[in-house]
């Protein structure tokens, strides 16, 4: 199940780019447990680092990878990644990371994952998770520009069902936005917005009996929790409906006019007012 090689050399346009006196490579169909290729690097903030990973397949539909990163400035990173695909239309992954901060002797953590799955009857599940114990701390270790400058983290879960021109969506989400410190404050501020939950109904443009009129509808019912400041926080509900009626005209080959009439109404269970 393994190929044993000696005097291996990888060349690009005749120029050797990698060579090894011996190399062991799995050639069997099944995935194999083993150590991954080590990673090395250096940064002015964290110092030199050495990392490695151990991959372990647990079954045909489940595997896990353990990570260890060591930094010359005293940081220690541990991580565990899980991946699964229990069915043809279902797959997901979860990465749990923790890093020891030598300045505070505390272990900071990060959670990142996602899952998608299709069910019989037109149902679909989709979820994503992203959360940090301290986003500023973990941005020291990000290796991409978009992650290094991230100021908002978002997690959500949706369950949807589509039948004909109709769709029903059930959704929960959590959005945290971070702002830099101002006015001499030792730390920045955070705005938290949660949707717990949202129920949405959509009706695509549908013909009314045999008439030339078509009706469409978008209606939502939400329950929110908001923390915008120490004094502005609380929960409230929102109901929104937007029906439209359109008329399909015969028109001419080079021109078609579709007049439509719609009305939108929104209701909030609470409001915020401030005396000026």
PDB file of C-alpha atoms in Angstrom:
ATOM      1  CA  UNK A   1       0.000   0.000   0.000  1.00  0.00           C
ATOM      2  CA  UNK A   2       3.006   2.342   0.046  1.00  0.00           C
ATOM      3  CA  UNK A   3       5.562   3.357  -2.530  1.00  0.00           C
ATOM      4  CA  UNK A   4       9.208   3.616  -1.424  1.00  0.00           C
ATOM      5  CA  UNK A   5      11.360   6.032  -3.398  1.00  0.00           C
ATOM      6  CA  UNK A   6      15.052   6.875  -3.317  1.00  0.00           C
ATOM      7  CA  UNK A   7      16.887   9.840  -4.790  1.00  0.00           C
ATOM      8  CA  UNK A   8      13.672  11.769  -5.506  1.00  0.00           C
ATOM      9  CA  UNK A   9      14.026  15.083  -7.363  1.00  0.00           C
ATOM     10  CA  UNK A  10      11.248  17.404  -8.550  1.00  0.00           C
ATOM     11  CA  UNK A  11      12.328  19.674 -11.391  1.00  0.00           C
ATOM     12  CA  UNK A  12      10.676  22.686 -12.992  1.00  0.00           C
ATOM     13  CA  UNK A  13      11.924  23.362 -16.522  1.00  0.00           C
ATOM     14  CA  UNK A  14      14.938  21.226 -15.694  1.00  0.00           C
ATOM     15  CA  UNK A  15      15.768  23.143 -12.497  1.00  0.00           C
ATOM     16  CA  UNK A  16      15.576  21.052  -9.269  1.00  0.00           C
ATOM     17  CA  UNK A  17      13.018  22.528  -6.888  1.00  0.00           C
ATOM     18  CA  UNK A  18      12.788  19.727  -4.331  1.00  0.00           C
ATOM     19  CA  UNK A  19      14.886  16.671  -3.581  1.00  0.00           C
ATOM     20  CA  UNK A  20      14.936  13.979  -0.916  1.00  0.00           C
ATOM     21  CA  UNK A  21      17.154  10.929  -0.371  1.00  0.00           C
ATOM     22  CA  UNK A  22      14.105   8.826   0.561  1.00  0.00           C
ATOM     23  CA  UNK A  23      10.356   9.302   0.217  1.00  0.00           C
ATOM     24  CA  UNK A  24       7.414   7.219   1.411  1.00  0.00           C
ATOM     25  CA  UNK A  25       4.085   7.824  -0.363  1.00  0.00           C
ATOM     26  CA  UNK A  26       0.768   5.942   0.028  1.00  0.00           C
ATOM     27  CA  UNK A  27      -0.504   4.472  -3.242  1.00  0.00           C
ATOM     28  CA  UNK A  28      -3.547   2.631  -1.863  1.00  0.00           C
ATOM     29  CA  UNK A  29      -7.109   3.762  -2.491  1.00  0.00           C
ATOM     30  CA  UNK A  30      -8.056   4.398   1.158  1.00  0.00           C
ATOM     31  CA  UNK A  31      -6.870   7.459   3.037  1.00  0.00           C
ATOM     32  CA  UNK A  32      -3.952   6.870   5.391  1.00  0.00           C
ATOM     33  CA  UNK A  33      -3.100   8.303   8.772  1.00  0.00           C
ATOM     34  CA  UNK A  34       0.192  10.130   9.072  1.00  0.00           C
ATOM     35  CA  UNK A  35       2.098  13.348   9.625  1.00  0.00           C
ATOM     36  CA  UNK A  36       1.628  16.198   7.162  1.00  0.00           C
ATOM     37  CA  UNK A  37       4.419  18.296   5.629  1.00  0.00           C
ATOM     38  CA  UNK A  38       5.850  20.602   8.359  1.00  0.00           C
ATOM     39  CA  UNK A  39       5.431  24.372   8.001  1.00  0.00           C
ATOM     40  CA  UNK A  40       7.961  26.993   9.026  1.00  0.00           C
ATOM     41  CA  UNK A  41       7.871  30.768   9.012  1.00  0.00           C
ATOM     42  CA  UNK A  42       8.732  33.991  10.757  1.00  0.00           C
ATOM     43  CA  UNK A  43       7.006  37.226  11.761  1.00  0.00           C
ATOM     44  CA  UNK A  44       8.267  40.277  13.668  1.00  0.00           C
ATOM     45  CA  UNK A  45       5.407  39.984  16.172  1.00  0.00           C
ATOM     46  CA  UNK A  46       5.326  36.245  16.913  1.00  0.00           C
ATOM     47  CA  UNK A  47       8.864  35.231  15.981  1.00  0.00           C
ATOM     48  CA  UNK A  48       9.886  32.065  14.172  1.00  0.00           C
ATOM     49  CA  UNK A  49       7.438  29.185  14.184  1.00  0.00           C
ATOM     50  CA  UNK A  50       7.367  25.502  13.391  1.00  0.00           C
ATOM     51  CA  UNK A  51       4.119  23.661  12.772  1.00  0.00           C
ATOM     52  CA  UNK A  52       3.013  20.152  11.962  1.00  0.00           C
ATOM     53  CA  UNK A  53      -0.219  18.175  11.708  1.00  0.00           C
ATOM     54  CA  UNK A  54      -1.384  14.596  12.174  1.00  0.00           C
ATOM     55  CA  UNK A  55      -4.151  13.388   9.851  1.00  0.00           C
ATOM     56  CA  UNK A  56      -6.376  10.468  10.948  1.00  0.00           C
ATOM     57  CA  UNK A  57      -9.238   8.993   8.901  1.00  0.00           C
ATOM     58  CA  UNK A  58     -11.845   7.585  11.300  1.00  0.00           C
ATOM     59  CA  UNK A  59     -14.248   6.158   8.714  1.00  0.00           C
ATOM     60  CA  UNK A  60     -15.225   6.580   5.072  1.00  0.00           C
ATOM     61  CA  UNK A  61     -17.260   9.672   6.002  1.00  0.00           C
ATOM     62  CA  UNK A  62     -15.276  11.147   8.913  1.00  0.00           C
ATOM     63  CA  UNK A  63     -11.706  12.296   9.491  1.00  0.00           C
ATOM     64  CA  UNK A  64      -9.839  14.547  11.897  1.00  0.00           C
ATOM     65  CA  UNK A  65      -6.544  16.470  11.892  1.00  0.00           C
ATOM     66  CA  UNK A  66      -4.525  17.583  14.927  1.00  0.00           C
ATOM     67  CA  UNK A  67      -2.282  20.665  14.643  1.00  0.00           C
ATOM     68  CA  UNK A  68       0.620  21.899  16.762  1.00  0.00           C
ATOM     69  CA  UNK A  69       2.394  25.253  16.239  1.00  0.00           C
ATOM     70  CA  UNK A  70       5.357  26.441  18.288  1.00  0.00           C
ATOM     71  CA  UNK A  71       6.590  30.059  18.269  1.00  0.00           C
ATOM     72  CA  UNK A  72       9.918  31.428  19.482  1.00  0.00           C
ATOM     73  CA  UNK A  73       8.110  34.274  21.317  1.00  0.00           C
ATOM     74  CA  UNK A  74       6.417  31.761  23.622  1.00  0.00           C
ATOM     75  CA  UNK A  75       3.097  31.223  21.834  1.00  0.00           C
ATOM     76  CA  UNK A  76       1.765  27.665  21.613  1.00  0.00           C
ATOM     77  CA  UNK A  77      -0.996  26.825  19.160  1.00  0.00           C
ATOM     78  CA  UNK A  78      -3.231  23.734  19.238  1.00  0.00           C
ATOM     79  CA  UNK A  79      -6.056  22.941  16.834  1.00  0.00           C
ATOM     80  CA  UNK A  80      -8.382  20.101  15.940  1.00  0.00           C
ATOM     81  CA  UNK A  81     -10.222  19.947  12.611  1.00  0.00           C
ATOM     82  CA  UNK A  82     -13.152  17.607  11.902  1.00  0.00           C
ATOM     83  CA  UNK A  83     -14.625  16.896   8.470  1.00  0.00           C
ATOM     84  CA  UNK A  84     -17.663  14.771   7.714  1.00  0.00           C
ATOM     85  CA  UNK A  85     -19.803  13.719   4.761  1.00  0.00           C
ATOM     86  CA  UNK A  86     -22.406  11.257   6.112  1.00  0.00           C
ATOM     87  CA  UNK A  87     -24.552  11.326   2.947  1.00  0.00           C
ATOM     88  CA  UNK A  88     -24.279  12.310  -0.713  1.00  0.00           C
ATOM     89  CA  UNK A  89     -25.966  15.685  -0.073  1.00  0.00           C
ATOM     90  CA  UNK A  90     -24.482  16.411   3.360  1.00  0.00           C
ATOM     91  CA  UNK A  91     -21.039  17.651   4.350  1.00  0.00           C
ATOM     92  CA  UNK A  92     -19.428  19.891   6.932  1.00  0.00           C
ATOM     93  CA  UNK A  93     -16.301  20.811   8.839  1.00  0.00           C
ATOM     94  CA  UNK A  94     -15.360  22.282  12.222  1.00  0.00           C
ATOM     95  CA  UNK A  95     -12.037  23.787  13.328  1.00  0.00           C
ATOM     96  CA  UNK A  96     -11.368  24.393  17.026  1.00  0.00           C
ATOM     97  CA  UNK A  97      -8.189  26.420  17.661  1.00  0.00           C
ATOM     98  CA  UNK A  98      -6.537  27.631  20.843  1.00  0.00           C
ATOM     99  CA  UNK A  99      -3.361  29.650  21.386  1.00  0.00           C
ATOM    100  CA  UNK A 100      -1.558  30.268  24.664  1.00  0.00           C
ATOM    101  CA  UNK A 101      -0.753  33.936  25.221  1.00  0.00           C
ATOM    102  CA  UNK A 102       2.593  34.126  27.112  1.00  0.00           C
ATOM    103  CA  UNK A 103       1.841  37.681  28.280  1.00  0.00           C
ATOM    104  CA  UNK A 104      -1.355  36.711  30.150  1.00  0.00           C
ATOM    105  CA  UNK A 105      -0.789  32.932  30.422  1.00  0.00           C
ATOM    106  CA  UNK A 106      -4.327  32.435  29.080  1.00  0.00           C
ATOM    107  CA  UNK A 107      -5.559  30.204  26.261  1.00  0.00           C
ATOM    108  CA  UNK A 108      -7.515  32.174  23.636  1.00  0.00           C
ATOM    109  CA  UNK A 109      -9.881  30.215  21.371  1.00  0.00           C
ATOM    110  CA  UNK A 110     -11.424  30.350  17.923  1.00  0.00           C
ATOM    111  CA  UNK A 111     -14.342  28.366  16.425  1.00  0.00           C
ATOM    112  CA  UNK A 112     -14.947  28.086  12.694  1.00  0.00           C
ATOM    113  CA  UNK A 113     -17.211  25.648  10.871  1.00  0.00           C
ATOM    114  CA  UNK A 114     -19.959  25.060   8.331  1.00  0.00           C
ATOM    115  CA  UNK A 115     -22.496  22.413   7.350  1.00  0.00           C
ATOM    116  CA  UNK A 116     -24.836  21.966   4.380  1.00  0.00           C
ATOM    117  CA  UNK A 117     -27.418  19.247   3.828  1.00  0.00           C
ATOM    118  CA  UNK A 118     -30.343  18.534   1.507  1.00  0.00           C
ATOM    119  CA  UNK A 119     -33.378  16.582   2.761  1.00  0.00           C
ATOM    120  CA  UNK A 120     -36.262  14.896   0.939  1.00  0.00           C
ATOM    121  CA  UNK A 121     -39.302  17.073   0.311  1.00  0.00           C
ATOM    122  CA  UNK A 122     -37.379  20.186  -0.775  1.00  0.00           C
ATOM    123  CA  UNK A 123     -35.820  20.981   2.615  1.00  0.00           C
ATOM    124  CA  UNK A 124     -32.288  22.401   2.832  1.00  0.00           C
ATOM    125  CA  UNK A 125     -30.089  23.112   5.859  1.00  0.00           C
ATOM    126  CA  UNK A 126     -27.138  25.504   5.821  1.00  0.00           C
ATOM    127  CA  UNK A 127     -25.130  26.788   8.764  1.00  0.00           C
ATOM    128  CA  UNK A 128     -21.862  28.628   9.366  1.00  0.00           C
ATOM    129  CA  UNK A 129     -20.063  29.390  12.629  1.00  0.00           C
ATOM    130  CA  UNK A 130     -17.321  31.916  13.380  1.00  0.00           C
ATOM    131  CA  UNK A 131     -16.468  33.129  16.874  1.00  0.00           C
ATOM    132  CA  UNK A 132     -13.415  34.296  18.847  1.00  0.00           C
ATOM    133  CA  UNK A 133     -12.565  34.780  22.471  1.00  0.00           C
ATOM    134  CA  UNK A 134     -10.523  37.816  21.356  1.00  0.00           C
ATOM    135  CA  UNK A 135     -10.590  38.806  17.675  1.00  0.00           C
ATOM    136  CA  UNK A 136      -7.656  41.245  18.001  1.00  0.00           C
ATOM    137  CA  UNK A 137      -5.457  38.521  19.491  1.00  0.00           C
ATOM    138  CA  UNK A 138      -6.156  35.982  16.738  1.00  0.00           C
ATOM    139  CA  UNK A 139      -5.608  38.493  13.956  1.00  0.00           C
ATOM    140  CA  UNK A 140      -1.913  38.370  14.839  1.00  0.00           C
ATOM    141  CA  UNK A 141      -1.819  34.829  13.433  1.00  0.00           C
ATOM    142  CA  UNK A 142      -3.980  35.242  10.316  1.00  0.00           C
ATOM    143  CA  UNK A 143      -2.105  34.775   7.049  1.00  0.00           C
ATOM    144  CA  UNK A 144      -4.594  36.412   4.640  1.00  0.00           C
ATOM    145  CA  UNK A 145      -5.432  40.102   4.241  1.00  0.00           C
ATOM    146  CA  UNK A 146      -9.210  39.700   4.517  1.00  0.00           C
ATOM    147  CA  UNK A 147      -8.937  37.790   7.809  1.00  0.00           C
ATOM    148  CA  UNK A 148      -6.290  40.133   9.181  1.00  0.00           C
ATOM    149  CA  UNK A 149      -8.555  43.171   8.655  1.00  0.00           C
ATOM    150  CA  UNK A 150     -11.837  41.521   9.659  1.00  0.00           C
ATOM    151  CA  UNK A 151     -13.937  43.765  11.930  1.00  0.00           C
ATOM    152  CA  UNK A 152     -17.206  41.832  11.851  1.00  0.00           C
ATOM    153  CA  UNK A 153     -17.909  38.145  12.532  1.00  0.00           C
ATOM    154  CA  UNK A 154     -21.097  36.441  11.417  1.00  0.00           C
ATOM    155  CA  UNK A 155     -22.714  33.080  12.256  1.00  0.00           C
ATOM    156  CA  UNK A 156     -26.041  31.776  10.993  1.00  0.00           C
ATOM    157  CA  UNK A 157     -28.263  28.771  10.515  1.00  0.00           C
ATOM    158  CA  UNK A 158     -31.085  28.428   7.972  1.00  0.00           C
ATOM    159  CA  UNK A 159     -33.680  25.784   7.206  1.00  0.00           C
ATOM    160  CA  UNK A 160     -35.494  26.305   3.898  1.00  0.00           C
ATOM    161  CA  UNK A 161     -38.214  24.583   1.943  1.00  0.00           C
ATOM    162  CA  UNK A 162     -39.211  25.316  -1.658  1.00  0.00           C
ATOM    163  CA  UNK A 163     -42.316  23.998  -3.366  1.00  0.00           C
ATOM    164  CA  UNK A 164     -43.472  25.404  -6.679  1.00  0.00           C
ATOM    165  CA  UNK A 165     -43.383  29.209  -6.636  1.00  0.00           C
ATOM    166  CA  UNK A 166     -43.327  29.312  -2.826  1.00  0.00           C
ATOM    167  CA  UNK A 167     -40.417  29.330  -0.363  1.00  0.00           C
ATOM    168  CA  UNK A 168     -40.336  29.241   3.432  1.00  0.00           C
ATOM    169  CA  UNK A 169     -37.141  30.146   5.323  1.00  0.00           C
ATOM    170  CA  UNK A 170     -36.374  29.832   9.032  1.00  0.00           C
ATOM    171  CA  UNK A 171     -33.213  31.660  10.095  1.00  0.00           C
ATOM    172  CA  UNK A 172     -31.174  32.514  13.176  1.00  0.00           C
ATOM    173  CA  UNK A 173     -27.971  34.563  13.077  1.00  0.00           C
ATOM    174  CA  UNK A 174     -25.447  36.463  15.157  1.00  0.00           C
ATOM    175  CA  UNK A 175     -23.384  39.425  13.959  1.00  0.00           C
ATOM    176  CA  UNK A 176     -20.697  41.120  16.042  1.00  0.00           C
ATOM    177  CA  UNK A 177     -19.011  44.300  14.806  1.00  0.00           C
ATOM    178  CA  UNK A 178     -15.927  45.651  16.587  1.00  0.00           C
ATOM    179  CA  UNK A 179     -14.766  49.262  16.714  1.00  0.00           C
ATOM    180  CA  UNK A 180     -11.424  50.719  17.721  1.00  0.00           C
ATOM    181  CA  UNK A 181     -11.059  52.424  21.082  1.00  0.00           C
ATOM    182  CA  UNK A 182     -11.712  56.156  21.256  1.00  0.00           C
ATOM    183  CA  UNK A 183     -11.405  58.822  23.917  1.00  0.00           C
ATOM    184  CA  UNK A 184      -8.653  57.056  25.829  1.00  0.00           C
ATOM    185  CA  UNK A 185     -10.698  53.895  26.431  1.00  0.00           C
ATOM    186  CA  UNK A 186      -8.399  50.897  27.040  1.00  0.00           C
ATOM    187  CA  UNK A 187     -10.448  48.673  24.717  1.00  0.00           C
ATOM    188  CA  UNK A 188     -12.760  49.103  21.760  1.00  0.00           C
ATOM    189  CA  UNK A 189     -16.518  48.697  21.620  1.00  0.00           C
ATOM    190  CA  UNK A 190     -18.728  45.975  20.189  1.00  0.00           C
ATOM    191  CA  UNK A 191     -22.156  46.031  18.576  1.00  0.00           C
ATOM    192  CA  UNK A 192     -24.122  42.770  18.776  1.00  0.00           C
ATOM    193  CA  UNK A 193     -27.149  42.059  16.570  1.00  0.00           C
ATOM    194  CA  UNK A 194     -28.988  38.739  16.815  1.00  0.00           C
ATOM    195  CA  UNK A 195     -31.973  37.410  14.895  1.00  0.00           C
ATOM    196  CA  UNK A 196     -33.780  34.892  17.129  1.00  0.00           C
ATOM    197  CA  UNK A 197     -35.381  33.885  14.840  1.00  0.00           C
ATOM    198  CA  UNK A 198     -36.685  35.055  11.434  1.00  0.00           C
ATOM    199  CA  UNK A 199     -39.522  33.400   9.514  1.00  0.00           C
ATOM    200  CA  UNK A 200     -39.766  34.435   5.860  1.00  0.00           C
ATOM    201  CA  UNK A 201     -42.351  33.542   3.235  1.00  0.00           C
ATOM    202  CA  UNK A 202     -41.798  34.272  -0.466  1.00  0.00           C
ATOM    203  CA  UNK A 203     -44.201  33.854  -3.356  1.00  0.00           C
ATOM    204  CA  UNK A 204     -42.783  34.327  -6.831  1.00  0.00           C
ATOM    205  CA  UNK A 205     -44.886  36.111  -9.418  1.00  0.00           C
ATOM    206  CA  UNK A 206     -47.881  33.776  -9.881  1.00  0.00           C
ATOM    207  CA  UNK A 207     -50.805  34.081 -12.241  1.00  0.00           C
ATOM    208  CA  UNK A 208     -54.243  34.636 -10.696  1.00  0.00           C
ATOM    209  CA  UNK A 209     -56.482  31.972 -12.255  1.00  0.00           C
ATOM    210  CA  UNK A 210     -56.771  32.647 -16.012  1.00  0.00           C
ATOM    211  CA  UNK A 211     -56.517  36.434 -15.718  1.00  0.00           C
ATOM    212  CA  UNK A 212     -53.615  38.572 -16.986  1.00  0.00           C
ATOM    213  CA  UNK A 213     -52.852  39.573 -13.360  1.00  0.00           C
ATOM    214  CA  UNK A 214     -49.916  38.165 -11.386  1.00  0.00           C
ATOM    215  CA  UNK A 215     -49.354  38.402  -7.636  1.00  0.00           C
ATOM    216  CA  UNK A 216     -46.099  38.240  -5.622  1.00  0.00           C
ATOM    217  CA  UNK A 217     -45.483  38.461  -1.884  1.00  0.00           C
ATOM    218  CA  UNK A 218     -42.536  38.800   0.483  1.00  0.00           C
ATOM    219  CA  UNK A 219     -43.389  38.637   4.203  1.00  0.00           C
ATOM    220  CA  UNK A 220     -41.100  38.308   7.248  1.00  0.00           C
ATOM    221  CA  UNK A 221     -41.507  38.076  11.008  1.00  0.00           C
ATOM    222  CA  UNK A 222     -38.388  38.707  13.129  1.00  0.00           C
ATOM    223  CA  UNK A 223     -37.344  38.705  16.748  1.00  0.00           C
ATOM    224  CA  UNK A 224     -34.187  40.774  17.369  1.00  0.00           C
ATOM    225  CA  UNK A 225     -31.749  41.241  20.216  1.00  0.00           C
ATOM    226  CA  UNK A 226     -29.449  44.271  19.960  1.00  0.00           C
ATOM    227  CA  UNK A 227     -26.575  45.567  22.089  1.00  0.00           C
ATOM    228  CA  UNK A 228     -25.408  48.870  20.644  1.00  0.00           C
ATOM    229  CA  UNK A 229     -24.030  50.376  23.862  1.00  0.00           C
ATOM    230  CA  UNK A 230     -24.162  49.920  27.619  1.00  0.00           C
ATOM    231  CA  UNK A 231     -27.419  51.899  27.747  1.00  0.00           C
ATOM    232  CA  UNK A 232     -28.962  50.911  24.406  1.00  0.00           C
ATOM    233  CA  UNK A 233     -29.799  47.230  24.472  1.00  0.00           C
ATOM    234  CA  UNK A 234     -32.896  45.051  24.398  1.00  0.00           C
ATOM    235  CA  UNK A 235     -35.152  42.867  22.274  1.00  0.00           C
ATOM    236  CA  UNK A 236     -37.948  43.769  19.872  1.00  0.00           C
ATOM    237  CA  UNK A 237     -40.002  42.274  17.053  1.00  0.00           C
ATOM    238  CA  UNK A 238     -40.601  43.319  13.468  1.00  0.00           C
ATOM    239  CA  UNK A 239     -43.286  42.320  10.965  1.00  0.00           C
ATOM    240  CA  UNK A 240     -42.960  43.246   7.312  1.00  0.00           C
ATOM    241  CA  UNK A 241     -45.159  42.478   4.282  1.00  0.00           C
ATOM    242  CA  UNK A 242     -44.691  43.567   0.658  1.00  0.00           C
ATOM    243  CA  UNK A 243     -47.355  42.316  -1.788  1.00  0.00           C
ATOM    244  CA  UNK A 244     -47.381  43.352  -5.469  1.00  0.00           C
ATOM    245  CA  UNK A 245     -49.850  42.841  -8.318  1.00  0.00           C
ATOM    246  CA  UNK A 246     -48.692  43.058 -11.942  1.00  0.00           C
ATOM    247  CA  UNK A 247     -50.545  43.183 -15.243  1.00  0.00           C
ATOM    248  CA  UNK A 248     -49.085  41.274 -18.170  1.00  0.00           C
ATOM    249  CA  UNK A 249     -49.834  43.174 -21.376  1.00  0.00           C
ATOM    250  CA  UNK A 250     -49.723  41.820 -24.911  1.00  0.00           C
ATOM    251  CA  UNK A 251     -47.345  44.529 -26.096  1.00  0.00           C
ATOM    252  CA  UNK A 252     -45.576  44.472 -29.447  1.00  0.00           C
ATOM    253  CA  UNK A 253     -42.558  42.418 -30.603  1.00  0.00           C
ATOM    254  CA  UNK A 254     -40.108  45.196 -29.692  1.00  0.00           C
ATOM    255  CA  UNK A 255     -41.812  46.656 -26.596  1.00  0.00           C
ATOM    256  CA  UNK A 256     -43.422  45.194 -23.475  1.00  0.00           C
ATOM    257  CA  UNK A 257     -44.953  47.189 -20.611  1.00  0.00           C
ATOM    258  CA  UNK A 258     -45.811  45.516 -17.286  1.00  0.00           C
ATOM    259  CA  UNK A 259     -47.541  47.902 -14.873  1.00  0.00           C
ATOM    260  CA  UNK A 260     -47.448  46.822 -11.228  1.00  0.00           C
ATOM    261  CA  UNK A 261     -48.910  48.063  -7.960  1.00  0.00           C
ATOM    262  CA  UNK A 262     -47.484  47.263  -4.558  1.00  0.00           C
ATOM    263  CA  UNK A 263     -47.783  48.279  -0.917  1.00  0.00           C
ATOM    264  CA  UNK A 264     -45.393  47.727   1.959  1.00  0.00           C
ATOM    265  CA  UNK A 265     -46.125  47.804   5.664  1.00  0.00           C
ATOM    266  CA  UNK A 266     -43.685  47.383   8.558  1.00  0.00           C
ATOM    267  CA  UNK A 267     -44.459  47.166  12.266  1.00  0.00           C
ATOM    268  CA  UNK A 268     -41.972  47.358  15.152  1.00  0.00           C
ATOM    269  CA  UNK A 269     -42.915  46.300  18.670  1.00  0.00           C
ATOM    270  CA  UNK A 270     -40.595  48.920  20.214  1.00  0.00           C
ATOM    271  CA  UNK A 271     -38.846  52.116  19.245  1.00  0.00           C
ATOM    272  CA  UNK A 272     -35.953  54.205  20.544  1.00  0.00           C
ATOM    273  CA  UNK A 273     -36.193  57.954  21.023  1.00  0.00           C
ATOM    274  CA  UNK A 274     -33.749  60.418  22.526  1.00  0.00           C
ATOM    275  CA  UNK A 275     -34.516  63.939  23.681  1.00  0.00           C
ATOM    276  CA  UNK A 276     -32.384  66.585  22.037  1.00  0.00           C
TER     277      UNK A 276
END
